[in-house]
PDB file of C-alpha atoms in Angstrom:
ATOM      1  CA  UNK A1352       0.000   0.000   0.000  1.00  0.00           C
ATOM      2  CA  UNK A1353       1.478   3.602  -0.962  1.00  0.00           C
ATOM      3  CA  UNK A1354       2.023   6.206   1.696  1.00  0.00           C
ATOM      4  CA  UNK A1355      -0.111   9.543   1.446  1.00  0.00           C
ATOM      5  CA  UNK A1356       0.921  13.201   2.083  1.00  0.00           C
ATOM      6  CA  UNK A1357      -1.018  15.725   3.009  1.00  0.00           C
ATOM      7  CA  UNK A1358       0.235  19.111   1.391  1.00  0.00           C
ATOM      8  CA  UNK A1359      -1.033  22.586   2.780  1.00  0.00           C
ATOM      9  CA  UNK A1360      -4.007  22.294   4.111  1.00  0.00           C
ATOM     10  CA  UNK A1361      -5.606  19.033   2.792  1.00  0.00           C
ATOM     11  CA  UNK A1362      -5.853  21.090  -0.940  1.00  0.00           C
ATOM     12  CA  UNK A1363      -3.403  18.514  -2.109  1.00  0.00           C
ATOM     13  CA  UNK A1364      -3.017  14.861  -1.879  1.00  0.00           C
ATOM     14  CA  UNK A1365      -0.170  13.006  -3.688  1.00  0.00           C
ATOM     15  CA  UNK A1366       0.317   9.462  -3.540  1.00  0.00           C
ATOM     16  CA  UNK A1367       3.450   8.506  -3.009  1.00  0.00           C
ATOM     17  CA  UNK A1368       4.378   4.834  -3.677  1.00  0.00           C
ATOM     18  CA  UNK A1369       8.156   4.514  -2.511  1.00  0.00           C
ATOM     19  CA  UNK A1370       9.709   2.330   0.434  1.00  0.00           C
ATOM     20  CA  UNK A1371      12.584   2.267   2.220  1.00  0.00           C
ATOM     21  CA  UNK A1372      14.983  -0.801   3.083  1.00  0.00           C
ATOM     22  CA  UNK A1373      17.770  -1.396   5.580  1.00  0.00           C
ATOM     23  CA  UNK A1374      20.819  -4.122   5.011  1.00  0.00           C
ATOM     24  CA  UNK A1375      23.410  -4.870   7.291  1.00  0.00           C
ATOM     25  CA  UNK A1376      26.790  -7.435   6.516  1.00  0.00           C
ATOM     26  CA  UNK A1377      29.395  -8.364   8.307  1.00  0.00           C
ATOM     27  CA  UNK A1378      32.567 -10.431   7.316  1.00  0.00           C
ATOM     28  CA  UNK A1379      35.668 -11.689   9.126  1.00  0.00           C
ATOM     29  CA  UNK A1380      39.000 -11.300   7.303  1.00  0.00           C
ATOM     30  CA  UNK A1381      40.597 -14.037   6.084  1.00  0.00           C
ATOM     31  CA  UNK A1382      44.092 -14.495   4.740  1.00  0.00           C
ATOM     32  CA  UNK A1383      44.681 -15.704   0.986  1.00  0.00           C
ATOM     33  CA  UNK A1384      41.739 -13.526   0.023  1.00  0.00           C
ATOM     34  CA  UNK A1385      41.591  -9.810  -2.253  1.00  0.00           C
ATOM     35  CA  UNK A1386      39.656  -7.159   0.170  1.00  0.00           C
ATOM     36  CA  UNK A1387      36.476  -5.889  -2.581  1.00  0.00           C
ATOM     37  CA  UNK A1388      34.365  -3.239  -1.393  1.00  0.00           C
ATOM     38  CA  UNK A1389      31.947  -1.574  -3.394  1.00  0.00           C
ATOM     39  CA  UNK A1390      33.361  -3.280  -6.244  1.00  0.00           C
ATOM     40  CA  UNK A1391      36.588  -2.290  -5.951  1.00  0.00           C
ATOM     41  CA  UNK A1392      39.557  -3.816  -5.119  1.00  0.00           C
ATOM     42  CA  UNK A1393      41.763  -2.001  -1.942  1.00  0.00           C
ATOM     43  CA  UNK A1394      45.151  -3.475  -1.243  1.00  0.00           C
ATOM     44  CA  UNK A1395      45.480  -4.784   2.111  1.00  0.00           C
ATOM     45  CA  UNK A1396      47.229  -7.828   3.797  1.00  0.00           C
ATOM     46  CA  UNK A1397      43.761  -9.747   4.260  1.00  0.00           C
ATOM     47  CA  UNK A1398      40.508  -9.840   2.166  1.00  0.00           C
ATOM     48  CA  UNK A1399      37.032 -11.007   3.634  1.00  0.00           C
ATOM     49  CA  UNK A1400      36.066 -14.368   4.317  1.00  0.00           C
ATOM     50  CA  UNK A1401      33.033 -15.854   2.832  1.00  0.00           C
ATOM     51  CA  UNK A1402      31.019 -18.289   0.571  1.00  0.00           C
ATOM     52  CA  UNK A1403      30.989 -15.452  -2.348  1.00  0.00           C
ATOM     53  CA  UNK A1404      33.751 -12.230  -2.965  1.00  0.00           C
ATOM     54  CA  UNK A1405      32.710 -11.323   0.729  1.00  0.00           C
ATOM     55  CA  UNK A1406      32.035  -7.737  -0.829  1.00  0.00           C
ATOM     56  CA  UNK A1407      30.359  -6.522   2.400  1.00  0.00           C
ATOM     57  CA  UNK A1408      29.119  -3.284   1.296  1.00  0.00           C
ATOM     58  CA  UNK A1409      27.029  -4.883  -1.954  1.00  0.00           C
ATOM     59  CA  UNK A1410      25.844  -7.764   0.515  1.00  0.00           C
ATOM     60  CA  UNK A1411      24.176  -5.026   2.956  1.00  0.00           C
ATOM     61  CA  UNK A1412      23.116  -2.777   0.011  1.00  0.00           C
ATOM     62  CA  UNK A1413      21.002  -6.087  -1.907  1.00  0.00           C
ATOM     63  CA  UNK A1414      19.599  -6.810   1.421  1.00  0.00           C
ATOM     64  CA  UNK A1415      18.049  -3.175   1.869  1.00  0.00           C
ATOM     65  CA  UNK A1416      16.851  -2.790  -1.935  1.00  0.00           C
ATOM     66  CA  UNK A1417      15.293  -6.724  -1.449  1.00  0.00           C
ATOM     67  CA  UNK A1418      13.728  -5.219   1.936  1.00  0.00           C
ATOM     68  CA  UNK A1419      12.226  -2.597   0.564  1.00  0.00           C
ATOM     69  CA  UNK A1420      11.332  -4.137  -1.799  1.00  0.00           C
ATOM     70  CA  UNK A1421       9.576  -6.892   0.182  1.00  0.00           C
ATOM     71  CA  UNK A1422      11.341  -9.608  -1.349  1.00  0.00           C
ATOM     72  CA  UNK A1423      13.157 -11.268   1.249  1.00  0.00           C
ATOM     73  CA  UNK A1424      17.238 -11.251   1.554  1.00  0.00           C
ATOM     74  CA  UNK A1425      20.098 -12.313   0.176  1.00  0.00           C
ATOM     75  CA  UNK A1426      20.604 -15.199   1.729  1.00  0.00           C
ATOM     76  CA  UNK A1427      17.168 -16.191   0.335  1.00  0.00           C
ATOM     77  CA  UNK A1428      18.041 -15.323  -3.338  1.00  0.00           C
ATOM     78  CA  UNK A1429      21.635 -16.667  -2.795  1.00  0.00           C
ATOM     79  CA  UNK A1430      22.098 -19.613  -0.593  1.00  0.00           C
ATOM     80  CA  UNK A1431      25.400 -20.011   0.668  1.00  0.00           C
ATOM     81  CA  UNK A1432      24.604 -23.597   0.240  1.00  0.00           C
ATOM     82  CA  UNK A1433      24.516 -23.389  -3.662  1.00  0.00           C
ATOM     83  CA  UNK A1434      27.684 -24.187  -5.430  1.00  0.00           C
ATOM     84  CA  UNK A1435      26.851 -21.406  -8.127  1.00  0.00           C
ATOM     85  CA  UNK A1436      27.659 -18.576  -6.018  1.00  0.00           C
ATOM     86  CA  UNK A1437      30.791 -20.266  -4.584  1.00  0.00           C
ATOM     87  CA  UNK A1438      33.930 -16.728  -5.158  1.00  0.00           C
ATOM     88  CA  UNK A1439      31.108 -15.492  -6.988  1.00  0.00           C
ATOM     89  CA  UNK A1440      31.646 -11.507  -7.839  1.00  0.00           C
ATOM     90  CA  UNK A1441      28.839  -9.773  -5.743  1.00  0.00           C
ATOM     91  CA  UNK A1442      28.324  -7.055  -8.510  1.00  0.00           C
ATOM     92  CA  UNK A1443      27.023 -10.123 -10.548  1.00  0.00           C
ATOM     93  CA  UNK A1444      24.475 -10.550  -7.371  1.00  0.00           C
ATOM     94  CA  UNK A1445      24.042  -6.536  -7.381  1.00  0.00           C
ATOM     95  CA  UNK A1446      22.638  -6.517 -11.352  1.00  0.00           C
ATOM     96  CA  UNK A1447      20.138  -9.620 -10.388  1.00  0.00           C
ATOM     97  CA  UNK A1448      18.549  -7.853  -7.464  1.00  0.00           C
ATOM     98  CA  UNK A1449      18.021  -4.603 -10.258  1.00  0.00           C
ATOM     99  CA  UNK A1450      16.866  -6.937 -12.263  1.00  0.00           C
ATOM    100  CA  UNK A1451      14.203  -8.260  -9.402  1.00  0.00           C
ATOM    101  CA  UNK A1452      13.117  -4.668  -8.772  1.00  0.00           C
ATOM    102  CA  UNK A1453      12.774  -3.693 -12.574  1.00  0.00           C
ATOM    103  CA  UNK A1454      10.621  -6.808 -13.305  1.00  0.00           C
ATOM    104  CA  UNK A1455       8.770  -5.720  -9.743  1.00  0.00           C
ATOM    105  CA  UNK A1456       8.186  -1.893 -11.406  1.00  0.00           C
ATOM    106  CA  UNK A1457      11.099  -0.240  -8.330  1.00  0.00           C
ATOM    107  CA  UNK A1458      13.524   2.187  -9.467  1.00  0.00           C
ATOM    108  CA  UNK A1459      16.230   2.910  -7.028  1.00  0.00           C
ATOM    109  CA  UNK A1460      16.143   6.885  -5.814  1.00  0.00           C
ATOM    110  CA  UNK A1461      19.043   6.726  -3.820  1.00  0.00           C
ATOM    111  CA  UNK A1462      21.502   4.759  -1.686  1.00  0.00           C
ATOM    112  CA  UNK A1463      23.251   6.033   1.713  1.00  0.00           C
ATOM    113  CA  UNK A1464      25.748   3.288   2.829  1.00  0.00           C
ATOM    114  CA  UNK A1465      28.413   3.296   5.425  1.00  0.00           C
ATOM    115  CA  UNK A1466      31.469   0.969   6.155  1.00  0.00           C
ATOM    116  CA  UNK A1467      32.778  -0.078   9.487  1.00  0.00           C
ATOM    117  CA  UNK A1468      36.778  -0.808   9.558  1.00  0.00           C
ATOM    118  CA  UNK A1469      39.119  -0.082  11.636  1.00  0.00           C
ATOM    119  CA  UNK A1470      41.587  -1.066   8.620  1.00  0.00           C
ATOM    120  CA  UNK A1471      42.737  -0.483   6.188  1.00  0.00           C
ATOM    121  CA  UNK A1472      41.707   2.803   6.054  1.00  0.00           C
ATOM    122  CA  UNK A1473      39.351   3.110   2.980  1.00  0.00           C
ATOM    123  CA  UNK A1474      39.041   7.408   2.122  1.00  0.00           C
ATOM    124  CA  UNK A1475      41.318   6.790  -0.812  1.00  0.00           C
ATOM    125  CA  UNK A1476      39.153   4.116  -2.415  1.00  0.00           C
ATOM    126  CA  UNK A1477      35.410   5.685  -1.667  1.00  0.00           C
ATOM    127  CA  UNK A1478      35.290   7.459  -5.336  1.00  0.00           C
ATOM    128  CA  UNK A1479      35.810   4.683  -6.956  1.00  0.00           C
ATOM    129  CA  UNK A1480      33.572   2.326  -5.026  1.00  0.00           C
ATOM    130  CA  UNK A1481      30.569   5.564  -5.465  1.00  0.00           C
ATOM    131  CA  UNK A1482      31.314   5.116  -9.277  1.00  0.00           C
ATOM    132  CA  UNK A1483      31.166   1.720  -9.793  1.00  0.00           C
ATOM    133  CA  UNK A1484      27.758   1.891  -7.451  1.00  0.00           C
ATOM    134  CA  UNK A1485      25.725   4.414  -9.523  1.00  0.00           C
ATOM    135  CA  UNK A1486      26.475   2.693 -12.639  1.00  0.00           C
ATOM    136  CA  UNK A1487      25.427  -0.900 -11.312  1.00  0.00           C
ATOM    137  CA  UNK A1488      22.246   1.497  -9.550  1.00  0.00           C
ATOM    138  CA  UNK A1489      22.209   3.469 -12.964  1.00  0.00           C
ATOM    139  CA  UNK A1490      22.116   6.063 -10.664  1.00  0.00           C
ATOM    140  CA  UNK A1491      24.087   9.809 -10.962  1.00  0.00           C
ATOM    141  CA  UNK A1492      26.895   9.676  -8.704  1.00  0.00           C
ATOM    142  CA  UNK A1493      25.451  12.086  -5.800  1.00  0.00           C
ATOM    143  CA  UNK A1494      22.616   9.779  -5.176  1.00  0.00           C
ATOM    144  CA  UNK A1495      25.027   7.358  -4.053  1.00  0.00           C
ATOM    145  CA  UNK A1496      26.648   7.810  -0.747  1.00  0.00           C
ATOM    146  CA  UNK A1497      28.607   5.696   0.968  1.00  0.00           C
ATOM    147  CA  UNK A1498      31.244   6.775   3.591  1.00  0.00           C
ATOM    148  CA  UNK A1499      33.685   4.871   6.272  1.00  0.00           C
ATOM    149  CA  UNK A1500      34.020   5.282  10.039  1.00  0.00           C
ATOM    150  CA  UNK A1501      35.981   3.278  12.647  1.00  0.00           C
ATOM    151  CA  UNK A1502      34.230   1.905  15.573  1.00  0.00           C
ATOM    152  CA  UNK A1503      37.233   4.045  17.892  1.00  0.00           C
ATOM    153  CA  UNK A1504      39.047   0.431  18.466  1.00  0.00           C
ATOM    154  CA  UNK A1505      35.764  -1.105  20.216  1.00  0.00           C
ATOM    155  CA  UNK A1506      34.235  -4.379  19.230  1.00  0.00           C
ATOM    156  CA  UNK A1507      35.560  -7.223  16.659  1.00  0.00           C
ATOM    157  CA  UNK A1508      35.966  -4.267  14.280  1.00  0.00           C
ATOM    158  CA  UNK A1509      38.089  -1.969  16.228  1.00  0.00           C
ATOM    159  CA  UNK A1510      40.350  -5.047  17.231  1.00  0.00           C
ATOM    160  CA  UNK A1511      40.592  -5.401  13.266  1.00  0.00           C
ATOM    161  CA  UNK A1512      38.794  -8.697  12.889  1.00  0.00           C
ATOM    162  CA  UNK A1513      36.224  -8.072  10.315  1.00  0.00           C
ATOM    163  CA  UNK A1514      34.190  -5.039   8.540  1.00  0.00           C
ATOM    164  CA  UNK A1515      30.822  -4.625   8.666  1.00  0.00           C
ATOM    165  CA  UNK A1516      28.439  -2.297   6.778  1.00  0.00           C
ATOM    166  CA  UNK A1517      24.795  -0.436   6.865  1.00  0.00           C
ATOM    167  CA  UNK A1518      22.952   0.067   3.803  1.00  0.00           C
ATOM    168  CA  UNK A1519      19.767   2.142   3.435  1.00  0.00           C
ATOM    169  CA  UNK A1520      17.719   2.310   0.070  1.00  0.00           C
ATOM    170  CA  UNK A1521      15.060   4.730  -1.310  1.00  0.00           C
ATOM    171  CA  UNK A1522      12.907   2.931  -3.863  1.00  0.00           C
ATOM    172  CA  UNK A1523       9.791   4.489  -6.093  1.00  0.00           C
ATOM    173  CA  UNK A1524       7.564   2.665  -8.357  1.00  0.00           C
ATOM    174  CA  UNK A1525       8.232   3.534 -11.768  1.00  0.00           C
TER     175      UNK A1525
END
């Protein structure tokens, strides 16, 4: 059911048929493995451990697009257990869930994302990862956001064991 918005004083009514979806990811490091975020490659002596690439910040960012969307998680649309997505490139899983929302009549509106490392420190590499996310959204670049914090040396992330990542989505039917 779409929201409705009062403007003024009740003279105006506009539907408005958009949703909003939350995603969350977390992944250890593991050694022997190439650290992708966003997309993007950044050099450092461990990547992420997990069934597919591990790219945390596309994990969290299908989950909240599939939320809003109402359409479950990732886990549900890519089992862990299925050989198919075994080192699987998460951009791959990134153009699927589009695809999901396109065939669903969603267009994205924009993305605010933020990553949670305590290292490597990622300012240097959060360009790139914006570019490569608006043209997987085919989205401009300033309706992507995604910036990186520390968690001040607290918790498995401060003590450099993992990264984890929020994702929040604005979605509109089309």
């Amino acid at each position: 059911m779409a929201g409705v918005a009062v403007i003024g004083k009740g003279a105006i009514t506009v539907k408005l048929d958009i949703r909003i979806g939350h995603g969350f990811d977390v992944h250890a490091f593991a050694k022997g493995r190439k650290l992708i975020l966003g997309g993007v490659e950044v050099p450092y002596e461990m990547g992420l451990a997990g069934h597919s690439d591990a790219d945390v910040l596309i994990h969290a960012l299908c989950d909240a697009l599939l939320g809003a969307a109402g359409m479950n998680d990732i886990g549900h649309h890519f089992p862990d257990s299925d050989m198919q997505y075994k080192d699987a490139d998460s951009t791959l899983l990134l153009v699927h869930v589009m695809g999901l929302l396109r065939e669903k009549g969603w267009g994205v509106g924009n993305v605010d994302i933020t990553l949670m490392a305590q290292a490597p420190k990622l300012a240097s590499y959060i360009g790139n990862m914006r570019a490569r996310m608006a043209g997987l959204l085919q989205l401009e670049q300033d309706a992507v956001n995604i910036k990186a914090t520390t968690t001040e040396k607290l918790g498995f992330v401060g003590r450099k064991e993992g990264i984890a990542c929020e994702a929040v989505a604005l979605i509109a039917k089309l």
